[in-house]
Amino acid sequence: MTRYGYQGAHPERRGAALLALVRAWAIGLVVLLFSEYLQAALVYEHLATGPRMESFGGRLLLIHLPNAVCIALAAWAAARIHREPFRESLPGHLTAAFAVPVVAQAINMAVQWRELAAEGVLLSNAVLVVGCVAGYTADRLQDET
């Protein structure tokens, strides 16, 4: 027991854990912004024309699938940079990997709330889950090799 009756982690250890999380979030944010920029510059500028965006398949292929790749890359990068021994804590590691995509999704929904359709909300959230799971799975697969 400590002086105040709290048996928590040592303050330096908590600070190091927070620093590891912030570092992972920073990398995840950079990767998400860069990949979304590339998506906007390449896909939206050149491929996402009016007729292609009218069909469900076109929207799925040109909006949602590239978004899933961007989210997976961000989750993977954040998880990869999250260092030992903090990777061993499942809640901490999941927070490191998923915080940036989840917060970005929440901000996106808040900013575009009035223009969203049910299809967009459902697919965007499904893409978030698929991308996060794919990025986390890629990180775990690299740990096993």
mmCIF file of C-alpha atoms in Angstrom:
data_model
loop_
_atom_site.group_PDB
_atom_site.id
_atom_site.type_symbol
_atom_site.label_atom_id
_atom_site.label_comp_id
_atom_site.label_asym_id
_atom_site.label_seq_id
_atom_site.Cartn_x
_atom_site.Cartn_y
_atom_site.Cartn_z
ATOM 1 C CA MET A 1 0.000 0.000 0.000
ATOM 2 C CA THR A 2 1.175 3.461 -0.737
ATOM 3 C CA ARG A 3 0.938 6.507 1.398
ATOM 4 C CA TYR A 4 -2.617 7.270 0.250
ATOM 5 C CA GLY A 5 -3.873 3.703 0.345
ATOM 6 C CA TYR A 6 -3.742 3.164 -3.453
ATOM 7 C CA GLN A 7 -2.138 0.052 -4.850
ATOM 8 C CA GLY A 8 -1.976 1.206 -8.454
ATOM 9 C CA ALA A 9 0.863 1.101 -10.891
ATOM 10 C CA HIS A 10 3.986 3.079 -10.230
ATOM 11 C CA PRO A 11 3.613 6.668 -11.560
ATOM 12 C CA GLU A 12 6.558 6.279 -13.947
ATOM 13 C CA ARG A 13 5.028 3.105 -15.365
ATOM 14 C CA ARG A 14 1.662 4.825 -15.919
ATOM 15 C CA GLY A 15 3.435 7.718 -17.620
ATOM 16 C CA ALA A 16 5.343 5.340 -19.879
ATOM 17 C CA ALA A 17 2.122 3.508 -20.752
ATOM 18 C CA LEU A 18 0.424 6.789 -21.636
ATOM 19 C CA LEU A 19 3.413 7.851 -23.728
ATOM 20 C CA ALA A 20 3.304 4.525 -25.594
ATOM 21 C CA LEU A 21 -0.410 5.084 -26.302
ATOM 22 C CA VAL A 22 0.132 8.652 -27.499
ATOM 23 C CA ARG A 23 2.955 7.517 -29.763
ATOM 24 C CA ALA A 24 0.753 4.789 -31.257
ATOM 25 C CA TRP A 25 -2.094 7.270 -31.759
ATOM 26 C CA ALA A 26 0.229 9.758 -33.458
ATOM 27 C CA ILE A 27 1.450 7.138 -35.927
ATOM 28 C CA GLY A 28 -2.107 5.911 -36.506
ATOM 29 C CA LEU A 29 -3.264 9.457 -37.186
ATOM 30 C CA VAL A 30 -0.446 10.159 -39.633
ATOM 31 C CA VAL A 31 -1.100 6.919 -41.514
ATOM 32 C CA LEU A 32 -4.867 7.542 -41.575
ATOM 33 C CA LEU A 33 -4.480 11.109 -42.849
ATOM 34 C CA PHE A 34 -1.926 10.137 -45.487
ATOM 35 C CA SER A 35 -3.908 7.141 -46.752
ATOM 36 C CA GLU A 36 -7.165 9.123 -46.808
ATOM 37 C CA TYR A 37 -5.379 11.886 -48.742
ATOM 38 C CA LEU A 38 -4.156 9.345 -51.297
ATOM 39 C CA GLN A 39 -7.646 7.892 -51.504
ATOM 40 C CA ALA A 40 -9.166 11.311 -52.123
ATOM 41 C CA ALA A 41 -6.508 12.280 -54.648
ATOM 42 C CA LEU A 42 -6.511 9.035 -56.601
ATOM 43 C CA VAL A 43 -9.917 7.421 -56.214
ATOM 44 C CA TYR A 44 -12.280 10.340 -55.739
ATOM 45 C CA GLU A 45 -10.595 12.619 -58.266
ATOM 46 C CA HIS A 46 -10.247 10.107 -61.084
ATOM 47 C CA LEU A 47 -12.572 7.161 -60.574
ATOM 48 C CA ALA A 48 -15.589 8.332 -58.582
ATOM 49 C CA THR A 49 -17.688 9.775 -61.372
ATOM 50 C CA GLY A 50 -21.435 10.409 -61.152
ATOM 51 C CA PRO A 51 -22.623 7.301 -63.006
ATOM 52 C CA ARG A 52 -20.274 5.044 -61.047
ATOM 53 C CA MET A 53 -21.491 6.425 -57.725
ATOM 54 C CA GLU A 54 -25.191 5.857 -58.496
ATOM 55 C CA SER A 55 -25.045 2.093 -57.957
ATOM 56 C CA PHE A 56 -24.586 0.387 -54.612
ATOM 57 C CA GLY A 57 -21.686 -1.632 -55.998
ATOM 58 C CA GLY A 58 -19.963 1.506 -57.236
ATOM 59 C CA ARG A 59 -20.233 3.180 -53.835
ATOM 60 C CA LEU A 60 -19.054 0.020 -52.127
ATOM 61 C CA LEU A 61 -16.067 -0.344 -54.445
ATOM 62 C CA LEU A 62 -15.054 3.325 -54.652
ATOM 63 C CA ILE A 63 -15.886 4.616 -51.172
ATOM 64 C CA HIS A 64 -16.244 1.892 -48.590
ATOM 65 C CA LEU A 65 -13.585 -0.594 -49.683
ATOM 66 C CA PRO A 66 -10.822 2.052 -49.887
ATOM 67 C CA ASN A 67 -11.969 3.391 -46.498
ATOM 68 C CA ALA A 68 -11.602 -0.098 -45.016
ATOM 69 C CA VAL A 69 -8.043 -0.258 -46.351
ATOM 70 C CA CYS A 70 -7.215 3.161 -44.850
ATOM 71 C CA ILE A 71 -8.644 2.161 -41.471
ATOM 72 C CA ALA A 72 -6.837 -1.188 -41.533
ATOM 73 C CA LEU A 73 -3.537 0.527 -42.311
ATOM 74 C CA ALA A 74 -4.012 3.034 -39.487
ATOM 75 C CA ALA A 75 -4.973 0.344 -36.952
ATOM 76 C CA TRP A 76 -2.080 -1.853 -38.052
ATOM 77 C CA ALA A 77 0.468 0.977 -37.864
ATOM 78 C CA ALA A 78 -0.722 2.078 -34.427
ATOM 79 C CA ALA A 79 -0.658 -1.498 -33.144
ATOM 80 C CA ARG A 80 2.811 -2.154 -34.593
ATOM 81 C CA ILE A 81 4.335 0.924 -32.987
ATOM 82 C CA HIS A 82 2.747 0.204 -29.585
ATOM 83 C CA ARG A 83 5.759 -1.125 -27.717
ATOM 84 C CA GLU A 84 6.447 -3.848 -25.212
ATOM 85 C CA PRO A 85 5.632 -4.401 -22.376
ATOM 86 C CA PHE A 86 2.427 -2.438 -22.936
ATOM 87 C CA ARG A 87 1.394 -4.637 -25.881
ATOM 88 C CA GLU A 88 0.782 -7.446 -23.408
ATOM 89 C CA SER A 89 -2.235 -5.654 -21.929
ATOM 90 C CA LEU A 90 -5.145 -6.508 -24.220
ATOM 91 C CA PRO A 91 -7.269 -3.460 -23.271
ATOM 92 C CA GLY A 92 -4.283 -1.146 -23.661
ATOM 93 C CA HIS A 93 -3.243 -2.646 -26.976
ATOM 94 C CA LEU A 94 -6.785 -2.499 -28.358
ATOM 95 C CA THR A 95 -7.001 1.134 -27.257
ATOM 96 C CA ALA A 96 -3.719 1.870 -29.015
ATOM 97 C CA ALA A 97 -4.874 0.221 -32.230
ATOM 98 C CA PHE A 98 -8.510 1.319 -32.433
ATOM 99 C CA ALA A 99 -8.676 4.788 -30.874
ATOM 100 C CA VAL A 100 -7.697 6.794 -33.958
ATOM 101 C CA PRO A 101 -10.109 5.084 -36.398
ATOM 102 C CA VAL A 102 -12.975 5.178 -33.890
ATOM 103 C CA VAL A 103 -12.455 8.853 -33.025
ATOM 104 C CA ALA A 104 -12.089 9.731 -36.718
ATOM 105 C CA GLN A 105 -15.362 7.936 -37.439
ATOM 106 C CA ALA A 106 -17.119 9.767 -34.609
ATOM 107 C CA ILE A 107 -15.842 13.132 -35.866
ATOM 108 C CA ASN A 108 -16.852 12.282 -39.432
ATOM 109 C CA MET A 109 -20.351 11.323 -38.307
ATOM 110 C CA ALA A 110 -20.698 14.464 -36.216
ATOM 111 C CA VAL A 111 -19.551 16.754 -39.032
ATOM 112 C CA GLN A 112 -21.694 15.145 -41.729
ATOM 113 C CA TRP A 113 -24.698 14.193 -39.598
ATOM 114 C CA ARG A 114 -27.300 16.105 -41.629
ATOM 115 C CA GLU A 115 -26.195 14.638 -44.978
ATOM 116 C CA LEU A 116 -25.925 11.008 -43.875
ATOM 117 C CA ALA A 117 -28.265 8.339 -45.191
ATOM 118 C CA ALA A 118 -28.974 5.066 -43.419
ATOM 119 C CA GLU A 119 -26.861 3.172 -45.957
ATOM 120 C CA GLY A 120 -23.907 5.462 -45.317
ATOM 121 C CA VAL A 121 -24.126 5.155 -41.549
ATOM 122 C CA LEU A 122 -24.469 1.378 -41.597
ATOM 123 C CA LEU A 123 -21.751 0.791 -44.171
ATOM 124 C CA SER A 124 -19.369 3.298 -42.598
ATOM 125 C CA ASN A 125 -19.673 1.580 -39.241
ATOM 126 C CA ALA A 126 -19.307 -1.854 -40.836
ATOM 127 C CA VAL A 127 -16.201 -0.598 -42.638
ATOM 128 C CA LEU A 128 -14.846 0.699 -39.336
ATOM 129 C CA VAL A 129 -15.237 -2.717 -37.726
ATOM 130 C CA VAL A 130 -13.817 -4.601 -40.719
ATOM 131 C CA GLY A 131 -10.863 -2.231 -41.031
ATOM 132 C CA CYS A 132 -10.043 -2.328 -37.320
ATOM 133 C CA VAL A 133 -10.268 -6.118 -37.180
ATOM 134 C CA ALA A 134 -8.134 -6.483 -40.316
ATOM 135 C CA GLY A 135 -5.452 -4.118 -38.993
ATOM 136 C CA TYR A 136 -5.370 -5.774 -35.579
ATOM 137 C CA THR A 137 -5.268 -9.245 -37.146
ATOM 138 C CA ALA A 138 -2.353 -8.228 -39.373
ATOM 139 C CA ASP A 139 -0.499 -6.975 -36.296
ATOM 140 C CA ARG A 140 -1.139 -10.215 -34.393
ATOM 141 C CA LEU A 141 -0.101 -12.332 -37.379
ATOM 142 C CA GLN A 142 3.189 -10.459 -37.535
ATOM 143 C CA ASP A 143 3.719 -11.127 -33.820
ATOM 144 C CA GLU A 144 3.363 -14.870 -34.409
ATOM 145 C CA THR A 145 6.051 -15.024 -37.093
#
